[in-house]
Amino acid sequence: MKINSLLGALSVILVIVSCGEREKTFTKIEFETDFRTAGMKAAESDKPMIIDFYTDWGEWCDSLDANTYVDPLVMGMSADNIFVKINAEVDTNLARDFGISGYPTIVITKSNGEEIDRIWGYLPPTDFYNQVQLYLQGKETLIDYLSRLDDDPDNQEYISIVAEKYTSRREFEKALDYYGRVLKLDPDNENGQKIEALGSMYDVKGRAKDYDGAIETAESLVQQFPDTEQADDARAIIGYYTNKKGDSNEAMKLYRAYLESYPDGENASWVKKRVADLEDKK
């Protein structure tokens, strides 16, 4: 649930600086790029850190830079937070230590570096601001949802959110365990949760490099829900996981079979790109 904020309508954010200093207008975010330096500044100032793990090729990483970080509402957060940018393909050890599983991932920590929670993917400015504020208040975090499940253990929405949060931390076994709970609670897909869980499960298995398991789960989704949008996604992704296994010839057959059967499918353009990539490598 997102908080509605009148601040989102402001064109300029004025921040009252501590110790009676004058008002300051932030016109850009000054990102720290060295994690050790950022940690020292956070500890000395008792400010949380907002750590953006990015890659140079990430489309949504670029969108954060172009849309979110230049918004006055978000720039104004510089008064009370230490912003950090880490290239995950350069500082691979830090990305591994934080369990980064996709880009961008924005980790919000306490001033001592302890993680509060993370944003997995792109959010526009107001949503970004509101989500960080919720996390800093201890709301909508992993700990918060685990606590909610203590009181409401069969809440399928909460279970799915916890599973996704574990996925974003590369805790894949825990994520699969929670998605498995969804399957048991909605075996006939009466709430639309089973099909979503199956789609998430093959994604988790793929991230864990269990490509056989990912293919098996995707095939199960197609068999059970053949005429759905999720089935179209699954049919397309089976070729991708087959290629990741190292069988490019079989992957090409699967891609071409998809295009022959579903020339106007939702994933047709994506599959054509995969075919072109494989042909270029021959």
Tab-separated table of C-alpha atoms in Angstrom:
chain	number	residue	atom	x	y	z
A	1	MET	CA	0.000	0.000	0.000
A	2	LYS	CA	1.426	3.377	-1.026
A	3	ILE	CA	1.124	6.586	1.018
A	4	ASN	CA	-0.475	9.568	-0.715
A	5	SER	CA	1.802	12.548	-0.208
A	6	LEU	CA	1.236	16.212	-0.989
A	7	LEU	CA	5.001	16.485	-1.316
A	8	GLY	CA	4.778	14.708	-4.655
A	9	ALA	CA	3.206	17.818	-6.168
A	10	LEU	CA	6.003	20.172	-5.131
A	11	SER	CA	8.395	21.365	-7.789
A	12	VAL	CA	11.127	22.256	-5.290
A	13	ILE	CA	11.875	20.609	-1.976
A	14	LEU	CA	13.186	22.895	0.779
A	15	VAL	CA	14.971	21.060	3.539
A	16	ILE	CA	15.721	22.504	6.964
A	17	VAL	CA	19.310	21.634	7.720
A	18	SER	CA	20.188	20.663	11.285
A	19	CYS	CA	21.911	22.970	13.785
A	20	GLY	CA	19.940	25.993	12.643
A	21	GLU	CA	21.616	26.247	9.249
A	22	ARG	CA	19.834	28.012	6.400
A	23	GLU	CA	17.302	26.290	4.176
A	24	LYS	CA	18.919	24.388	1.340
A	25	THR	CA	17.532	23.496	-2.070
A	26	PHE	CA	18.914	20.237	-3.447
A	27	THR	CA	19.451	20.389	-7.210
A	28	LYS	CA	21.120	16.964	-7.530
A	29	ILE	CA	21.963	13.909	-5.503
A	30	GLU	CA	25.608	13.608	-4.548
A	31	PHE	CA	26.155	9.856	-4.666
A	32	GLU	CA	28.962	8.236	-2.747
A	33	THR	CA	30.658	5.540	-4.828
A	34	ASP	CA	32.906	4.042	-2.163
A	35	PHE	CA	30.967	1.892	0.278
A	36	ARG	CA	33.466	2.252	3.101
A	37	THR	CA	33.415	6.053	2.860
A	38	ALA	CA	29.618	6.056	2.699
A	39	GLY	CA	29.409	3.835	5.761
A	40	MET	CA	31.657	6.147	7.746
A	41	LYS	CA	29.574	9.186	6.763
A	42	ALA	CA	26.356	7.372	7.672
A	43	ALA	CA	27.720	6.379	11.081
A	44	GLU	CA	29.082	9.859	11.839
A	45	SER	CA	25.869	11.624	10.816
A	46	ASP	CA	23.505	8.911	12.112
A	47	LYS	CA	21.785	8.812	8.721
A	48	PRO	CA	20.409	5.802	6.825
A	49	MET	CA	22.002	4.755	3.547
A	50	ILE	CA	20.178	4.312	0.242
A	51	ILE	CA	22.429	2.022	-1.812
A	52	ASP	CA	21.722	1.620	-5.522
A	53	PHE	CA	23.254	-1.542	-7.013
A	54	TYR	CA	23.212	-1.015	-10.786
A	55	THR	CA	24.763	-2.160	-14.066
A	56	ASP	CA	25.797	-0.104	-17.076
A	57	TRP	CA	23.466	-2.065	-19.358
A	58	GLY	CA	20.340	-2.032	-17.177
A	59	GLU	CA	17.407	-0.259	-18.850
A	60	TRP	CA	15.608	0.275	-15.527
A	61	CYS	CA	18.834	1.469	-13.929
A	62	ASP	CA	18.923	4.195	-16.571
A	63	SER	CA	15.267	4.996	-15.861
A	64	LEU	CA	16.053	5.591	-12.194
A	65	ASP	CA	18.764	8.051	-13.198
A	66	ALA	CA	16.639	9.785	-15.817
A	67	ASN	CA	13.355	9.993	-13.917
A	68	THR	CA	13.588	9.256	-10.209
A	69	TYR	CA	16.879	10.654	-8.986
A	70	VAL	CA	16.354	14.000	-10.720
A	71	ASP	CA	12.964	14.605	-9.138
A	72	PRO	CA	12.951	17.356	-6.459
A	73	LEU	CA	11.087	15.123	-4.012
A	74	VAL	CA	13.766	12.449	-4.194
A	75	MET	CA	16.657	14.907	-4.333
A	76	GLY	CA	15.350	16.427	-1.109
A	77	MET	CA	15.946	13.083	0.605
A	78	SER	CA	19.652	13.923	0.503
A	79	ALA	CA	19.149	15.977	3.665
A	80	ASP	CA	18.451	12.928	5.786
A	81	ASN	CA	20.016	10.014	3.890
A	82	ILE	CA	23.369	9.022	2.430
A	83	PHE	CA	22.933	8.042	-1.224
A	84	VAL	CA	25.348	5.436	-2.597
A	85	LYS	CA	25.853	4.026	-6.102
A	86	ILE	CA	27.586	0.676	-6.569
A	87	ASN	CA	28.306	-0.871	-9.964
A	88	ALA	CA	27.474	-4.497	-9.198
A	89	GLU	CA	29.690	-5.779	-12.019
A	90	VAL	CA	32.693	-3.892	-10.640
A	91	ASP	CA	32.245	-4.358	-6.890
A	92	THR	CA	31.138	-7.957	-7.249
A	93	ASN	CA	32.085	-8.888	-3.680
A	94	LEU	CA	29.790	-6.260	-2.185
A	95	ALA	CA	26.955	-7.264	-4.529
A	96	ARG	CA	27.446	-10.870	-3.437
A	97	ASP	CA	27.542	-9.929	0.239
A	98	PHE	CA	24.205	-8.130	-0.140
A	99	GLY	CA	22.702	-11.005	-2.125
A	100	ILE	CA	21.812	-8.888	-5.147
A	101	SER	CA	19.749	-10.889	-7.642
A	102	GLY	CA	18.563	-8.258	-10.129
A	103	TYR	CA	19.172	-4.710	-11.266
A	104	PRO	CA	18.511	-2.178	-10.063
A	105	THR	CA	18.282	-3.178	-6.418
A	106	ILE	CA	18.148	-0.344	-3.893
A	107	VAL	CA	19.064	-1.400	-0.360
A	108	ILE	CA	17.987	0.838	2.515
A	109	THR	CA	20.078	0.431	5.647
A	110	LYS	CA	20.331	1.882	9.103
A	111	SER	CA	23.241	4.194	9.837
A	112	ASN	CA	25.256	1.179	11.036
A	113	GLY	CA	24.835	-0.594	7.689
A	114	GLU	CA	22.183	-3.067	8.849
A	115	GLU	CA	19.649	-3.659	6.099
A	116	ILE	CA	16.092	-2.466	6.652
A	117	ASP	CA	14.735	-3.671	3.315
A	118	ARG	CA	15.161	-3.175	-0.406
A	119	ILE	CA	13.428	-1.953	-3.527
A	120	TRP	CA	13.739	-4.508	-6.298
A	121	GLY	CA	13.490	-2.775	-9.652
A	122	TYR	CA	12.373	0.629	-10.872
A	123	LEU	CA	9.962	2.923	-9.054
A	124	PRO	CA	8.880	6.397	-10.226
A	125	PRO	CA	9.739	9.337	-7.942
A	126	THR	CA	6.721	9.536	-5.625
A	127	ASP	CA	6.490	5.761	-5.216
A	128	PHE	CA	10.225	5.605	-4.533
A	129	TYR	CA	9.990	8.328	-1.891
A	130	ASN	CA	6.964	6.768	-0.218
A	131	GLN	CA	8.431	3.271	-0.170
A	132	VAL	CA	11.638	4.453	1.472
A	133	GLN	CA	9.646	6.367	4.090
A	134	LEU	CA	7.591	3.270	4.868
A	135	TYR	CA	10.733	1.175	5.268
A	136	LEU	CA	12.297	3.750	7.571
A	137	GLN	CA	9.136	3.513	9.693
A	138	GLY	CA	9.470	-0.279	9.793
A	139	LYS	CA	6.459	-0.821	7.523
A	140	GLU	CA	6.211	-3.215	4.556
A	141	THR	CA	9.595	-4.711	5.368
A	142	LEU	CA	10.350	-8.427	5.422
A	143	ILE	CA	10.217	-8.365	9.221
A	144	ASP	CA	6.859	-6.590	9.086
A	145	TYR	CA	5.326	-9.174	6.736
A	146	LEU	CA	6.721	-12.097	8.710
A	147	SER	CA	5.077	-10.578	11.784
A	148	ARG	CA	1.802	-10.228	9.894
A	149	LEU	CA	1.994	-13.900	8.939
A	150	ASP	CA	2.324	-14.841	12.600
A	151	ASP	CA	-1.166	-13.372	13.057
A	152	ASP	CA	-2.578	-14.452	9.681
A	153	PRO	CA	-0.573	-17.496	8.514
A	154	ASP	CA	-2.777	-18.348	5.529
A	155	ASN	CA	-2.794	-14.894	3.960
A	156	GLN	CA	-1.697	-15.725	0.420
A	157	GLU	CA	-0.835	-12.134	-0.470
A	158	TYR	CA	1.523	-11.841	2.490
A	159	ILE	CA	3.099	-15.203	1.698
A	160	SER	CA	3.762	-14.164	-1.913
A	161	ILE	CA	5.282	-10.847	-0.792
A	162	VAL	CA	7.610	-12.645	1.618
A	163	ALA	CA	8.607	-15.055	-1.161
A	164	GLU	CA	9.441	-12.172	-3.473
A	165	LYS	CA	11.479	-10.451	-0.780
A	166	TYR	CA	13.503	-13.617	-0.262
A	167	THR	CA	14.016	-13.870	-4.028
A	168	SER	CA	15.405	-10.340	-4.118
A	169	ARG	CA	17.927	-11.410	-1.456
A	170	ARG	CA	18.994	-14.539	-3.384
A	171	GLU	CA	17.521	-16.695	-0.627
A	172	PHE	CA	16.001	-18.934	-3.240
A	173	GLU	CA	15.200	-21.971	-1.112
A	174	LYS	CA	13.176	-19.858	1.299
A	175	ALA	CA	11.394	-18.185	-1.612
A	176	LEU	CA	10.434	-21.537	-3.123
A	177	ASP	CA	9.214	-22.756	0.252
A	178	TYR	CA	6.847	-19.799	0.559
A	179	TYR	CA	5.606	-20.127	-3.013
A	180	GLY	CA	4.991	-23.791	-2.258
A	181	ARG	CA	2.732	-22.688	0.588
A	182	VAL	CA	0.721	-20.636	-1.897
A	183	LEU	CA	0.248	-23.692	-4.120
A	184	LYS	CA	-1.138	-25.652	-1.186
A	185	LEU	CA	-3.501	-22.851	-0.175
A	186	ASP	CA	-4.852	-22.267	-3.679
A	187	PRO	CA	-4.622	-25.693	-5.392
A	188	ASP	CA	-7.395	-24.931	-7.893
A	189	ASN	CA	-6.320	-21.336	-8.584
A	190	GLU	CA	-9.575	-20.016	-7.174
A	191	ASN	CA	-7.829	-16.845	-6.009
A	192	GLY	CA	-5.511	-16.587	-9.015
A	193	GLN	CA	-2.558	-17.191	-6.709
A	194	LYS	CA	-1.478	-20.613	-7.971
A	195	ILE	CA	-0.734	-19.489	-11.504
A	196	GLU	CA	1.203	-16.470	-10.238
A	197	ALA	CA	3.170	-18.659	-7.848
A	198	LEU	CA	4.109	-21.102	-10.617
A	199	GLY	CA	5.331	-18.222	-12.767
A	200	SER	CA	7.427	-16.895	-9.905
A	201	MET	CA	8.759	-20.349	-9.101
A	202	TYR	CA	10.259	-20.965	-12.535
A	203	ASP	CA	11.833	-17.516	-12.346
A	204	VAL	CA	13.367	-18.321	-8.949
A	205	LYS	CA	14.678	-21.677	-10.186
A	206	GLY	CA	16.162	-19.984	-13.230
A	207	ARG	CA	17.928	-17.419	-11.047
A	208	ALA	CA	19.253	-20.292	-8.954
A	209	LYS	CA	20.527	-21.905	-12.207
A	210	ASP	CA	18.274	-24.907	-11.731
A	211	TYR	CA	17.330	-24.792	-15.383
A	212	ASP	CA	15.808	-28.264	-15.483
A	213	GLY	CA	13.597	-27.338	-12.545
A	214	ALA	CA	12.653	-24.047	-14.202
A	215	ILE	CA	11.689	-25.820	-17.437
A	216	GLU	CA	9.654	-28.418	-15.560
A	217	THR	CA	7.733	-25.731	-13.637
A	218	ALA	CA	7.111	-23.679	-16.787
A	219	GLU	CA	5.828	-26.763	-18.581
A	220	SER	CA	3.535	-27.512	-15.652
A	221	LEU	CA	2.080	-24.009	-15.846
A	222	VAL	CA	1.443	-24.394	-19.586
A	223	GLN	CA	-0.221	-27.772	-19.077
A	224	GLN	CA	-2.519	-26.530	-16.324
A	225	PHE	CA	-3.359	-23.085	-17.737
A	226	PRO	CA	-2.787	-23.308	-21.510
A	227	ASP	CA	-4.932	-20.369	-22.608
A	228	THR	CA	-3.518	-17.720	-20.297
A	229	GLU	CA	-1.058	-14.864	-20.643
A	230	GLN	CA	1.151	-16.599	-18.099
A	231	ALA	CA	1.250	-19.701	-20.311
A	232	ASP	CA	2.464	-17.576	-23.229
A	233	ASP	CA	5.280	-16.262	-21.024
A	234	ALA	CA	6.138	-19.791	-19.935
A	235	ARG	CA	6.238	-21.157	-23.499
A	236	ALA	CA	8.652	-18.426	-24.505
A	237	ILE	CA	10.917	-18.828	-21.486
A	238	ILE	CA	11.343	-22.584	-21.893
A	239	GLY	CA	13.583	-21.958	-24.897
A	240	TYR	CA	15.616	-19.455	-22.886
A	241	TYR	CA	16.273	-21.912	-20.064
A	242	THR	CA	17.083	-24.634	-22.582
A	243	ASN	CA	19.738	-22.372	-24.072
A	244	LYS	CA	21.071	-21.559	-20.594
A	245	LYS	CA	21.516	-25.306	-20.105
A	246	GLY	CA	23.850	-25.229	-23.086
A	247	ASP	CA	21.555	-26.782	-25.702
A	248	SER	CA	21.307	-23.979	-28.258
A	249	ASN	CA	20.033	-26.235	-31.039
A	250	GLU	CA	17.067	-27.407	-28.992
A	251	ALA	CA	16.463	-23.845	-27.858
A	252	MET	CA	16.301	-22.716	-31.489
A	253	LYS	CA	13.740	-25.444	-32.236
A	254	LEU	CA	11.617	-24.331	-29.300
A	255	TYR	CA	11.796	-20.680	-30.293
A	256	ARG	CA	10.823	-21.436	-33.895
A	257	ALA	CA	7.992	-23.710	-32.743
A	258	TYR	CA	6.695	-20.858	-30.598
A	259	LEU	CA	6.791	-18.411	-33.520
A	260	GLU	CA	5.053	-20.898	-35.809
A	261	SER	CA	2.253	-21.562	-33.313
A	262	TYR	CA	1.981	-18.038	-31.894
A	263	PRO	CA	3.188	-15.573	-34.561
A	264	ASP	CA	1.238	-12.791	-32.861
A	265	GLY	CA	1.983	-13.932	-29.319
A	266	GLU	CA	2.762	-11.424	-26.590
A	267	ASN	CA	6.362	-12.633	-26.566
A	268	ALA	CA	6.871	-12.991	-30.324
A	269	SER	CA	9.201	-9.983	-30.642
A	270	TRP	CA	11.247	-11.139	-27.639
A	271	VAL	CA	11.556	-14.654	-29.100
A	272	LYS	CA	12.634	-13.231	-32.485
A	273	LYS	CA	15.452	-11.385	-30.735
A	274	ARG	CA	16.559	-14.600	-29.048
A	275	VAL	CA	16.560	-16.380	-32.426
A	276	ALA	CA	18.638	-13.566	-33.939
A	277	ASP	CA	21.107	-13.768	-31.064
A	278	LEU	CA	21.543	-17.515	-31.549
A	279	GLU	CA	21.962	-17.130	-35.314
A	280	ASP	CA	24.637	-14.469	-34.790
A	281	LYS	CA	26.616	-16.896	-32.643
A	282	LYS	CA	26.729	-19.605	-35.321
